[in-house]
Amino acid sequence: MVYAPVETEDREELRAIQEERLRETVEHAYENVPFYRERLEEAGVEPSDIESLDDITKLPMTTKEDFRDEYPDGLFAVDDEEIARLHASSGTTGKPKIVSYTDDDLDVWSEVVARSLKAGGVNPGDTVQNAYGYGLFTGGLGLHYGVEELGATVIPIGSGGTQRQVELMTDLESDALSCTPSYALYLAETAEEMGYDPQELPISTIIFGAEPCTEPMREEIEERLDVNGIDIYGLSEIIGPGVSNECHEAQDGLHIWEDHFYPEVVDPQTGEPVEEGEEGELVLTTLTKEALPVLRYRTGDLTTLNYDECECGRTMVRMDNVTGRADDLLIVRGVNLYPSEIEHVVLEIDGVAPHYRIDLHKEGTLDVMELTIEKAEEFDGDDEELRDQIMTRLENVLQFTPDELELVDHGGVARTEVGKVQRVYDHRE
Ligand SMILES: [Zn+2]
C-alpha cells in the first residue's frame, strides 16, 4: 500500500507531470529570482527553450557556493509575506544556508515525508518517537509534520536525553524511532546500561537519516535492536528529509518522489550526465517548490539510479543508499578513499564494534593516517590476530592500509548523543 496514488503512476504519465512542472519551475525561477535570470541569460537559455525533460541539461547547475553567495535570501522567489517558515542547514564552515517555505511548500513537505514513512513501514495509528533535533535543522520539524500528515502519533522528544528516550519509548510503546544511525547505536548501548534488553524495546522500525549508513552498520543496528532500519534521504536546500525513502518491502534503494524532485546523476568532475546505472553525483531539481525553486542542485552525494520495477509496486526511480559525499573524499598519499569504504570493510569483521575514528596528520610532507577501532564488547580473542585480520582485509579490498591501527576497548571511541557523528579528524590543514 502506498500513501499517494502517484507513487505507482505509469512512467509515461509521470514524465508528462514532470515536464509540465519543470517548465513552470524554470519560468518561476527566471521571473522571480534575479540570480537565475542572470545565470540563464549567461547560458543563453530562455525558459521557452525548456520543452522536455531532456532539455534540462541546457540549464546551468546550482551549487552550495551559490547558496552561500546569495545568503541569506537571494535565491527566494516569493515576497516575504508569502513565506511561512525559514530553516537553516548546519553549515560546518561560515554562514548557514537559509531555506524558505510557503504554506504550499510545507504541505508538499509533509506529504513527501508521509509517503516516506509509509514506504518505510510506518502506518497510521503508529506512534513515532522523533529524536531528530528540533529547531532550524530541517530534520525535527520535517519528520514531525510528516508523521501527523500520515495520521500517526508523533512524540516530539528531539535529540539527546537518551535515558528519557528509552523510558518513554517503553512506557508509550513507540512503534518507530527516527534518528541518525549513530544515535540508534548509542541508544542501544544506553538501554543496555539501564538494564533493558535492546531487542525487547517496543520499536520495530527506525527511520535513519542525516548521516550516511553503510550496509554492515545497518545490519548491526537491525540486529542489536531487532528492528527494520529504513533509510530516509533529503537535504535542506531541496526541502529537507523526504526527498526519497526506502520501501520496507524491498529495502533495496530509496524511491525518489519524482513528481516533486527530478533527479540526474552526473560525473562529479565534469558535470556531464553518466550512463544509466553508473555511479555519479546526484543532481536534483525541485518541480513544485514556490519559495525556493532550485535548478539542478549539485548535492555532492554519490549514488546510482535504478529504474527497474520494484517489488513494492512503486514506479518511482530508486537511488542507492548514499554512503559517500563527494566532499568526504579523502586524499591520502595520492590515494582516493571514502571513509564509508573503510567502514564497510572493517565492520564486516567479527570482533569489531561499529565505532571508529580516522585521524589524518602530516609528518613532514607525508600524509599519515591513524585508524582507531573499538573492539566489540564481547570480543575475547587475540588483539594481534584481529589487527592482522583488519589490515589484511583493508589491503585486499582497498589496497590501502593505515599507518597506525589502534584497537581500543568498549567505550574507547567517543559517542555522539546530539547531532551528527564525526568520524574523520583531518589535522593536515
Ligand atoms: Zn520499492
GROMACS .gro file of C-alpha atoms and ligand atoms in nm:
model
  430
    1MET     CA    1   0.000   0.000   0.000
    2VAL     CA    2   0.122   0.345  -0.087
    3TYR     CA    3   0.040   0.681   0.064
    4ALA     CA    4  -0.025   0.869  -0.262
    5PRO     CA    5  -0.156   0.709  -0.584
    6VAL     CA    6   0.110   0.891  -0.789
    7GLU     CA    7   0.374   0.662  -0.634
    8THR     CA    8   0.265   0.385  -0.870
    9GLU     CA    9   0.195   0.611  -1.168
   10ASP     CA   10   0.275   0.487  -1.516
   11ARG     CA   11   0.617   0.629  -1.604
   12GLU     CA   12   0.497   0.794  -1.925
   13GLU     CA   13   0.228   0.976  -1.728
   14LEU     CA   14   0.481   1.066  -1.462
   15ARG     CA   15   0.709   1.210  -1.727
   16ALA     CA   16   0.430   1.432  -1.853
   17ILE     CA   17   0.372   1.562  -1.500
   18GLN     CA   18   0.745   1.626  -1.456
   19GLU     CA   19   0.777   1.810  -1.787
   20GLU     CA   20   0.491   2.043  -1.716
   21ARG     CA   21   0.624   2.114  -1.366
   22LEU     CA   22   0.979   2.165  -1.490
   23ARG     CA   23   0.861   2.428  -1.739
   24GLU     CA   24   0.666   2.606  -1.465
   25THR     CA   25   0.960   2.593  -1.225
   26VAL     CA   26   1.208   2.735  -1.478
   27GLU     CA   27   0.964   3.012  -1.565
   28HIS     CA   28   0.904   3.087  -1.196
   29ALA     CA   29   1.277   3.096  -1.114
   30TYR     CA   30   1.353   3.312  -1.419
   31GLU     CA   31   1.077   3.560  -1.346
   32ASN     CA   32   1.131   3.592  -0.972
   33VAL     CA   33   1.495   3.523  -0.888
   34PRO     CA   34   1.748   3.765  -1.040
   35PHE     CA   35   2.022   3.509  -0.974
   36TYR     CA   36   1.855   3.254  -1.203
   37ARG     CA   37   1.764   3.511  -1.466
   38GLU     CA   38   2.131   3.612  -1.490
   39ARG     CA   39   2.251   3.253  -1.492
   40LEU     CA   40   2.013   3.158  -1.771
   41GLU     CA   41   2.100   3.466  -1.972
   42GLU     CA   42   2.470   3.388  -1.935
   43ALA     CA   43   2.400   3.039  -2.063
   44GLY     CA   44   2.193   3.179  -2.349
   45VAL     CA   45   1.884   2.990  -2.235
   46GLU     CA   46   1.530   3.119  -2.216
   47PRO     CA   47   1.252   2.944  -2.026
   48SER     CA   48   1.082   2.867  -2.357
   49ASP     CA   49   1.388   2.660  -2.458
   50ILE     CA   50   1.293   2.406  -2.192
   51GLU     CA   51   1.029   2.195  -2.359
   52SER     CA   52   1.105   1.842  -2.248
   53LEU     CA   53   1.296   1.682  -1.962
   54ASP     CA   54   1.588   1.622  -2.197
   55ASP     CA   55   1.632   1.996  -2.223
   56ILE     CA   56   1.720   2.012  -1.855
   57THR     CA   57   2.090   1.974  -1.940
   58LYS     CA   58   2.074   2.318  -2.101
   59LEU     CA   59   2.021   2.468  -1.758
   60PRO     CA   60   2.320   2.578  -1.551
   61MET     CA   61   2.377   2.399  -1.221
   62THR     CA   62   2.331   2.546  -0.876
   63THR     CA   63   2.592   2.483  -0.607
   64LYS     CA   64   2.644   2.516  -0.233
   65GLU     CA   65   2.859   2.819  -0.307
   66ASP     CA   66   2.561   2.986  -0.476
   67PHE     CA   67   2.359   2.945  -0.156
   68ARG     CA   68   2.648   3.095   0.037
   69ASP     CA   69   2.697   3.384  -0.206
   70GLU     CA   70   2.326   3.463  -0.211
   71TYR     CA   71   2.297   3.449   0.169
   72PRO     CA   72   2.051   3.499   0.323
   73ASP     CA   73   1.761   3.528   0.078
   74GLY     CA   74   1.899   3.592  -0.270
   75LEU     CA   75   1.751   3.266  -0.400
   76PHE     CA   76   1.400   3.325  -0.267
   77ALA     CA   77   1.131   3.354  -0.532
   78VAL     CA   78   0.837   3.495  -0.335
   79ASP     CA   79   0.766   3.804  -0.126
   80ASP     CA   80   0.830   3.794   0.246
   81GLU     CA   81   0.457   3.788   0.324
   82GLU     CA   82   0.422   3.456   0.144
   83ILE     CA   83   0.695   3.286   0.342
   84ALA     CA   84   0.552   3.070   0.618
   85ARG     CA   85   0.873   2.927   0.761
   86LEU     CA   86   1.250   2.953   0.746
   87HIS     CA   87   1.506   2.686   0.826
   88ALA     CA   88   1.884   2.678   0.807
   89SER     CA   89   2.118   2.399   0.720
   90SER     CA   90   2.401   2.324   0.955
   91GLY     CA   91   2.693   2.490   0.787
   92THR     CA   92   3.013   2.347   0.931
   93THR     CA   93   3.203   2.644   0.799
   94GLY     CA   94   3.084   3.000   0.752
   95LYS     CA   95   2.724   3.106   0.713
   96PRO     CA   96   2.446   2.850   0.707
   97LYS     CA   97   2.224   2.809   0.404
   98ILE     CA   98   1.887   2.970   0.469
   99VAL     CA   99   1.586   2.797   0.315
  100SER     CA  100   1.224   2.910   0.297
  101TYR     CA  101   0.880   2.760   0.253
  102THR     CA  102   0.536   2.886   0.155
  103ASP     CA  103   0.226   2.720   0.302
  104ASP     CA  104   0.204   2.504  -0.009
  105ASP     CA  105   0.571   2.407   0.021
  106LEU     CA  106   0.507   2.295   0.378
  107ASP     CA  107   0.212   2.084   0.258
  108VAL     CA  108   0.430   1.919  -0.005
  109TRP     CA  109   0.699   1.855   0.253
  110SER     CA  110   0.456   1.692   0.495
  111GLU     CA  111   0.322   1.478   0.215
  112VAL     CA  112   0.658   1.352   0.094
  113VAL     CA  113   0.758   1.267   0.450
  114ALA     CA  114   0.426   1.086   0.500
  115ARG     CA  115   0.494   0.889   0.181
  116SER     CA  116   0.842   0.813   0.309
  117LEU     CA  117   0.721   0.688   0.645
  118LYS     CA  118   0.454   0.474   0.484
  119ALA     CA  119   0.712   0.330   0.244
  120GLY     CA  120   0.930   0.253   0.545
  121GLY     CA  121   0.656   0.051   0.708
  122VAL     CA  122   0.509   0.312   0.945
  123ASN     CA  123   0.129   0.314   0.943
  124PRO     CA  124  -0.149   0.548   1.051
  125GLY     CA  125  -0.211   0.486   1.419
  126ASP     CA  126   0.152   0.403   1.493
  127THR     CA  127   0.350   0.606   1.744
  128VAL     CA  128   0.671   0.763   1.615
  129GLN     CA  129   0.933   0.890   1.855
  130ASN     CA  130   1.110   1.170   1.673
  131ALA     CA  131   1.464   1.202   1.802
  132TYR     CA  132   1.587   1.444   1.539
  133GLY     CA  133   1.683   1.787   1.664
  134TYR     CA  134   1.402   2.040   1.651
  135GLY     CA  135   1.476   2.397   1.554
  136LEU     CA  136   1.646   2.542   1.250
  137PHE     CA  137   1.763   2.197   1.139
  138THR     CA  138   1.505   2.054   0.897
  139GLY     CA  139   1.514   1.702   1.046
  140GLY     CA  140   1.297   1.757   1.352
  141LEU     CA  141   1.005   1.957   1.219
  142GLY     CA  142   1.022   1.789   0.879
  143LEU     CA  143   0.964   1.445   1.030
  144HIS     CA  144   0.719   1.583   1.283
  145TYR     CA  145   0.464   1.715   1.035
  146GLY     CA  146   0.507   1.413   0.811
  147VAL     CA  147   0.410   1.182   1.097
  148GLU     CA  148   0.099   1.391   1.161
  149GLU     CA  149   0.014   1.403   0.792
  150LEU     CA  150   0.032   1.023   0.778
  151GLY     CA  151  -0.217   1.001   1.062
  152ALA     CA  152   0.032   0.856   1.307
  153THR     CA  153   0.116   0.990   1.653
  154VAL     CA  154   0.434   1.188   1.699
  155ILE     CA  155   0.634   1.212   2.021
  156PRO     CA  156   0.837   1.533   1.968
  157ILE     CA  157   1.117   1.438   2.204
  158GLY     CA  158   1.401   1.580   1.995
  159SER     CA  159   1.762   1.477   2.024
  160GLY     CA  160   1.954   1.379   2.336
  161GLY     CA  161   1.824   1.285   2.681
  162THR     CA  162   1.882   0.924   2.598
  163GLN     CA  163   1.772   0.764   2.926
  164ARG     CA  164   1.445   0.950   2.900
  165GLN     CA  165   1.415   0.837   2.537
  166VAL     CA  166   1.444   0.476   2.646
  167GLU     CA  167   1.195   0.517   2.930
  168LEU     CA  168   0.936   0.700   2.722
  169MET     CA  169   0.980   0.456   2.438
  170THR     CA  170   0.896   0.175   2.674
  171ASP     CA  171   0.614   0.349   2.860
  172LEU     CA  172   0.446   0.488   2.548
  173GLU     CA  173   0.514   0.180   2.336
  174SER     CA  174   0.665   0.367   2.044
  175ASP     CA  175   0.643   0.170   1.721
  176ALA     CA  176   0.908   0.365   1.537
  177LEU     CA  177   1.205   0.588   1.610
  178SER     CA  178   1.353   0.850   1.380
  179CYS     CA  179   1.717   0.936   1.442
  180THR     CA  180   2.068   0.919   1.300
  181PRO     CA  181   2.226   0.572   1.269
  182SER     CA  182   2.496   0.661   1.520
  183TYR     CA  183   2.232   0.769   1.768
  184ALA     CA  184   2.046   0.439   1.727
  185LEU     CA  185   2.361   0.261   1.841
  186TYR     CA  186   2.409   0.499   2.128
  187LEU     CA  187   2.052   0.441   2.237
  188ALA     CA  188   2.101   0.065   2.224
  189GLU     CA  189   2.408   0.092   2.448
  190THR     CA  190   2.233   0.325   2.689
  191ALA     CA  191   1.933   0.094   2.712
  192GLU     CA  192   2.168  -0.194   2.792
  193GLU     CA  193   2.341   0.004   3.064
  194MET     CA  194   2.000   0.083   3.210
  195GLY     CA  195   1.927  -0.289   3.231
  196TYR     CA  196   1.700  -0.318   2.929
  197ASP     CA  197   1.741  -0.573   2.655
  198PRO     CA  198   1.758  -0.352   2.343
  199GLN     CA  199   1.591  -0.624   2.138
  200GLU     CA  200   1.291  -0.612   2.370
  201LEU     CA  201   1.230  -0.240   2.319
  202PRO     CA  202   0.890  -0.185   2.151
  203ILE     CA  203   1.019  -0.014   1.835
  204SER     CA  204   1.009  -0.221   1.517
  205THR     CA  205   1.126   0.043   1.271
  206ILE     CA  206   1.398   0.306   1.276
  207ILE     CA  207   1.392   0.579   1.015
  208PHE     CA  208   1.758   0.670   0.965
  209GLY     CA  209   1.866   0.999   0.824
  210ALA     CA  210   2.107   1.292   0.828
  211GLU     CA  211   2.411   1.063   0.824
  212PRO     CA  212   2.533   0.806   0.576
  213CYS     CA  213   2.487   0.446   0.687
  214THR     CA  214   2.678   0.159   0.530
  215GLU     CA  215   2.520  -0.184   0.493
  216PRO     CA  216   2.723  -0.350   0.773
  217MET     CA  217   2.631  -0.061   1.003
  218ARG     CA  218   2.265  -0.104   0.920
  219GLU     CA  219   2.283  -0.478   0.985
  220GLU     CA  220   2.448  -0.416   1.320
  221ILE     CA  221   2.171  -0.177   1.426
  222GLU     CA  222   1.894  -0.402   1.298
  223GLU     CA  223   2.035  -0.694   1.490
  224ARG     CA  224   2.105  -0.513   1.815
  225LEU     CA  225   1.765  -0.351   1.836
  226ASP     CA  226   1.567  -0.613   1.643
  227VAL     CA  227   1.426  -0.350   1.407
  228ASN     CA  228   1.393  -0.268   1.041
  229GLY     CA  229   1.642   0.007   0.963
  230ILE     CA  230   1.500   0.227   0.688
  231ASP     CA  231   1.692   0.497   0.511
  232ILE     CA  232   1.537   0.839   0.451
  233TYR     CA  233   1.721   1.093   0.237
  234GLY     CA  234   1.691   1.462   0.191
  235LEU     CA  235   1.869   1.792   0.217
  236SER     CA  236   1.756   2.133   0.330
  237GLU     CA  237   1.844   2.303   0.003
  238ILE     CA  238   1.586   2.086  -0.173
  239ILE     CA  239   1.323   2.056   0.103
  240GLY     CA  240   1.467   1.864   0.400
  241PRO     CA  241   1.416   1.494   0.478
  242GLY     CA  242   1.168   1.322   0.247
  243VAL     CA  243   1.328   1.360  -0.095
  244SER     CA  244   1.348   0.982  -0.111
  245ASN     CA  245   1.297   0.681   0.111
  246GLU     CA  246   1.348   0.307   0.112
  247CYS     CA  247   1.045   0.083   0.091
  248HIS     CA  248   1.035  -0.182   0.360
  249GLU     CA  249   0.921  -0.443   0.107
  250ALA     CA  250   1.243  -0.444  -0.095
  251GLN     CA  251   1.481  -0.238   0.121
  252ASP     CA  252   1.687  -0.200  -0.192
  253GLY     CA  253   1.731   0.163  -0.281
  254LEU     CA  254   1.536   0.476  -0.197
  255HIS     CA  255   1.235   0.575  -0.408
  256ILE     CA  256   1.273   0.939  -0.511
  257TRP     CA  257   0.942   1.127  -0.504
  258GLU     CA  258   0.995   1.223  -0.864
  259ASP     CA  259   0.679   1.423  -0.912
  260HIS     CA  260   0.841   1.683  -0.681
  261PHE     CA  261   1.216   1.629  -0.726
  262TYR     CA  262   1.377   1.550  -1.059
  263PRO     CA  263   1.700   1.351  -1.029
  264GLU     CA  264   2.003   1.334  -1.257
  265VAL     CA  265   2.339   1.168  -1.196
  266VAL     CA  266   2.649   1.338  -1.332
  267ASP     CA  267   3.021   1.286  -1.334
  268PRO     CA  268   3.142   1.482  -1.029
  269GLN     CA  269   3.445   1.610  -1.220
  270THR     CA  270   3.289   1.716  -1.548
  271GLY     CA  271   2.923   1.765  -1.457
  272GLU     CA  272   2.824   1.558  -1.761
  273PRO     CA  273   2.544   1.302  -1.722
  274VAL     CA  274   2.670   0.945  -1.666
  275GLU     CA  275   2.526   0.635  -1.834
  276GLU     CA  276   2.214   0.495  -1.672
  277GLY     CA  277   2.308   0.279  -1.375
  278GLU     CA  278   2.654   0.429  -1.334
  279GLU     CA  279   2.764   0.598  -1.014
  280GLY     CA  280   2.797   0.973  -1.002
  281GLU     CA  281   2.690   1.284  -0.818
  282LEU     CA  282   2.319   1.329  -0.757
  283VAL     CA  283   2.175   1.650  -0.904
  284LEU     CA  284   1.823   1.750  -0.805
  285THR     CA  285   1.574   1.998  -0.946
  286THR     CA  286   1.268   2.091  -0.745
  287LEU     CA  287   0.949   2.066  -0.951
  288THR     CA  288   0.693   2.225  -0.721
  289LYS     CA  289   0.879   2.449  -0.477
  290GLU     CA  290   0.741   2.804  -0.461
  291ALA     CA  291   0.954   2.992  -0.208
  292LEU     CA  292   1.285   2.839  -0.311
  293PRO     CA  293   1.286   2.675  -0.652
  294VAL     CA  294   1.623   2.510  -0.714
  295LEU     CA  295   1.750   2.422  -1.061
  296ARG     CA  296   1.996   2.135  -1.096
  297TYR     CA  297   2.142   2.142  -0.748
  298ARG     CA  298   2.470   1.959  -0.707
  299THR     CA  299   2.415   1.763  -0.388
  300GLY     CA  300   2.770   1.633  -0.351
  301ASP     CA  301   2.616   1.291  -0.278
  302LEU     CA  302   2.732   0.993  -0.479
  303THR     CA  303   2.472   0.743  -0.591
  304THR     CA  304   2.328   0.550  -0.884
  305LEU     CA  305   1.973   0.546  -1.018
  306ASN     CA  306   1.780   0.225  -1.071
  307TYR     CA  307   1.471   0.238  -1.294
  308ASP     CA  308   1.389  -0.135  -1.259
  309GLU     CA  309   1.045  -0.229  -1.132
  310CYS     CA  310   1.034  -0.261  -0.757
  311GLU     CA  311   0.858  -0.541  -0.576
  312CYS     CA  312   0.663  -0.288  -0.371
  313GLY     CA  313   0.480  -0.170  -0.683
  314ARG     CA  314   0.611   0.185  -0.675
  315THR     CA  315   0.726   0.302  -1.016
  316MET     CA  316   0.939   0.588  -0.891
  317VAL     CA  317   1.311   0.554  -0.953
  318ARG     CA  318   1.533   0.424  -0.675
  319MET     CA  319   1.864   0.578  -0.576
  320ASP     CA  320   2.134   0.381  -0.400
  321ASN     CA  321   2.181   0.442  -0.032
  322VAL     CA  322   2.425   0.735  -0.020
  323THR     CA  323   2.739   0.634   0.162
  324GLY     CA  324   2.979   0.878   0.006
  325ARG     CA  325   2.968   1.251  -0.033
  326ALA     CA  326   3.195   1.399  -0.295
  327ASP     CA  327   3.302   1.633  -0.011
  328ASP     CA  328   3.404   1.344   0.213
  329LEU     CA  329   3.664   1.218  -0.029
  330LEU     CA  330   3.997   1.179   0.149
  331ILE     CA  331   4.313   1.201  -0.050
  332VAL     CA  332   4.581   1.025   0.146
  333ARG     CA  333   4.922   0.996  -0.016
  334GLY     CA  334   4.753   1.037  -0.351
  335VAL     CA  335   4.502   0.758  -0.289
  336ASN     CA  336   4.133   0.847  -0.312
  337LEU     CA  337   3.936   0.699  -0.024
  338TYR     CA  338   3.592   0.744   0.123
  339PRO     CA  339   3.553   0.691   0.498
  340SER     CA  340   3.249   0.476   0.416
  341GLU     CA  341   3.472   0.235   0.223
  342ILE     CA  342   3.687   0.184   0.528
  343GLU     CA  343   3.378   0.143   0.745
  344HIS     CA  344   3.235  -0.113   0.507
  345VAL     CA  345   3.546  -0.329   0.513
  346VAL     CA  346   3.611  -0.302   0.885
  347LEU     CA  347   3.258  -0.363   1.011
  348GLU     CA  348   3.234  -0.691   0.825
  349ILE     CA  349   3.496  -0.836   1.056
  350ASP     CA  350   3.376  -1.019   1.366
  351GLY     CA  351   3.506  -0.875   1.688
  352VAL     CA  352   3.480  -0.514   1.573
  353ALA     CA  353   3.227  -0.268   1.719
  354PRO     CA  354   3.066  -0.006   1.493
  355HIS     CA  355   3.269   0.275   1.647
  356TYR     CA  356   3.583   0.409   1.485
  357ARG     CA  357   3.767   0.727   1.403
  358ILE     CA  358   4.012   0.832   1.139
  359ASP     CA  359   4.283   1.085   1.217
  360LEU     CA  360   4.497   1.238   0.947
  361HIS     CA  361   4.825   1.413   1.019
  362LYS     CA  362   5.121   1.532   0.826
  363GLU     CA  363   5.470   1.413   0.904
  364GLY     CA  364   5.690   1.642   0.703
  365THR     CA  365   5.526   1.630   0.363
  366LEU     CA  366   5.381   1.283   0.413
  367ASP     CA  367   5.020   1.209   0.495
  368VAL     CA  368   4.978   0.978   0.792
  369MET     CA  369   4.654   0.801   0.871
  370GLU     CA  370   4.570   0.671   1.214
  371LEU     CA  371   4.270   0.444   1.240
  372THR     CA  372   4.117   0.379   1.580
  373ILE     CA  373   3.874   0.092   1.604
  374GLU     CA  374   3.675  -0.022   1.901
  375LYS     CA  375   3.663  -0.391   1.978
  376ALA     CA  376   3.322  -0.549   2.023
  377GLU     CA  377   3.226  -0.571   2.389
  378GLU     CA  378   3.214  -0.950   2.378
  379PHE     CA  379   3.546  -0.985   2.194
  380ASP     CA  380   3.784  -1.210   2.388
  381GLY     CA  381   4.021  -1.308   2.111
  382ASP     CA  382   4.376  -1.204   2.042
  383ASP     CA  383   4.434  -0.837   1.960
  384GLU     CA  384   4.725  -0.912   1.728
  385GLU     CA  385   4.517  -1.155   1.526
  386LEU     CA  386   4.235  -0.907   1.499
  387ARG     CA  387   4.477  -0.637   1.391
  388ASP     CA  388   4.625  -0.862   1.123
  389GLN     CA  389   4.279  -0.950   1.001
  390ILE     CA  390   4.178  -0.585   0.969
  391MET     CA  391   4.500  -0.488   0.792
  392THR     CA  392   4.476  -0.780   0.551
  393ARG     CA  393   4.114  -0.704   0.467
  394LEU     CA  394   4.191  -0.337   0.406
  395GLU     CA  395   4.488  -0.427   0.188
  396ASN     CA  396   4.288  -0.682  -0.012
  397VAL     CA  397   3.978  -0.473  -0.066
  398LEU     CA  398   4.107  -0.117  -0.077
  399GLN     CA  399   4.478  -0.170  -0.148
  400PHE     CA  400   4.530   0.068   0.138
  401THR     CA  401   4.632   0.030   0.500
  402PRO     CA  402   4.655   0.294   0.770
  403ASP     CA  403   4.996   0.384   0.911
  404GLU     CA  404   4.874   0.317   1.260
  405LEU     CA  405   4.591   0.098   1.375
  406GLU     CA  406   4.484   0.125   1.732
  407LEU     CA  407   4.239  -0.117   1.888
  408VAL     CA  408   4.055   0.016   2.189
  409ASP     CA  409   3.819  -0.145   2.438
  410HIS     CA  410   3.446  -0.094   2.461
  411GLY     CA  411   3.367   0.277   2.502
  412GLY     CA  412   3.711   0.382   2.379
  413VAL     CA  413   3.573   0.583   2.088
  414ALA     CA  414   3.366   0.886   2.193
  415ARG     CA  415   2.992   0.863   2.129
  416THR     CA  416   2.772   1.137   1.986
  417GLU     CA  417   2.447   1.193   2.168
  418VAL     CA  418   2.334   1.504   1.982
  419GLY     CA  419   2.382   1.592   1.617
  420LYS     CA  420   2.581   1.416   1.354
  421VAL     CA  421   2.867   1.189   1.440
  422GLN     CA  422   3.217   1.295   1.340
  423ARG     CA  423   3.446   1.014   1.234
  424VAL     CA  424   3.717   1.191   1.038
  425TYR     CA  425   3.957   1.434   1.201
  426ASP     CA  426   4.181   1.592   0.944
  427HIS     CA  427   4.465   1.774   1.119
  428ARG     CA  428   4.658   1.837   0.799
  429GLU     CA  429   4.545   2.192   0.726
  430ZN      ZN  430   1.001  -0.032  -0.354
   0.00000   0.00000   0.00000
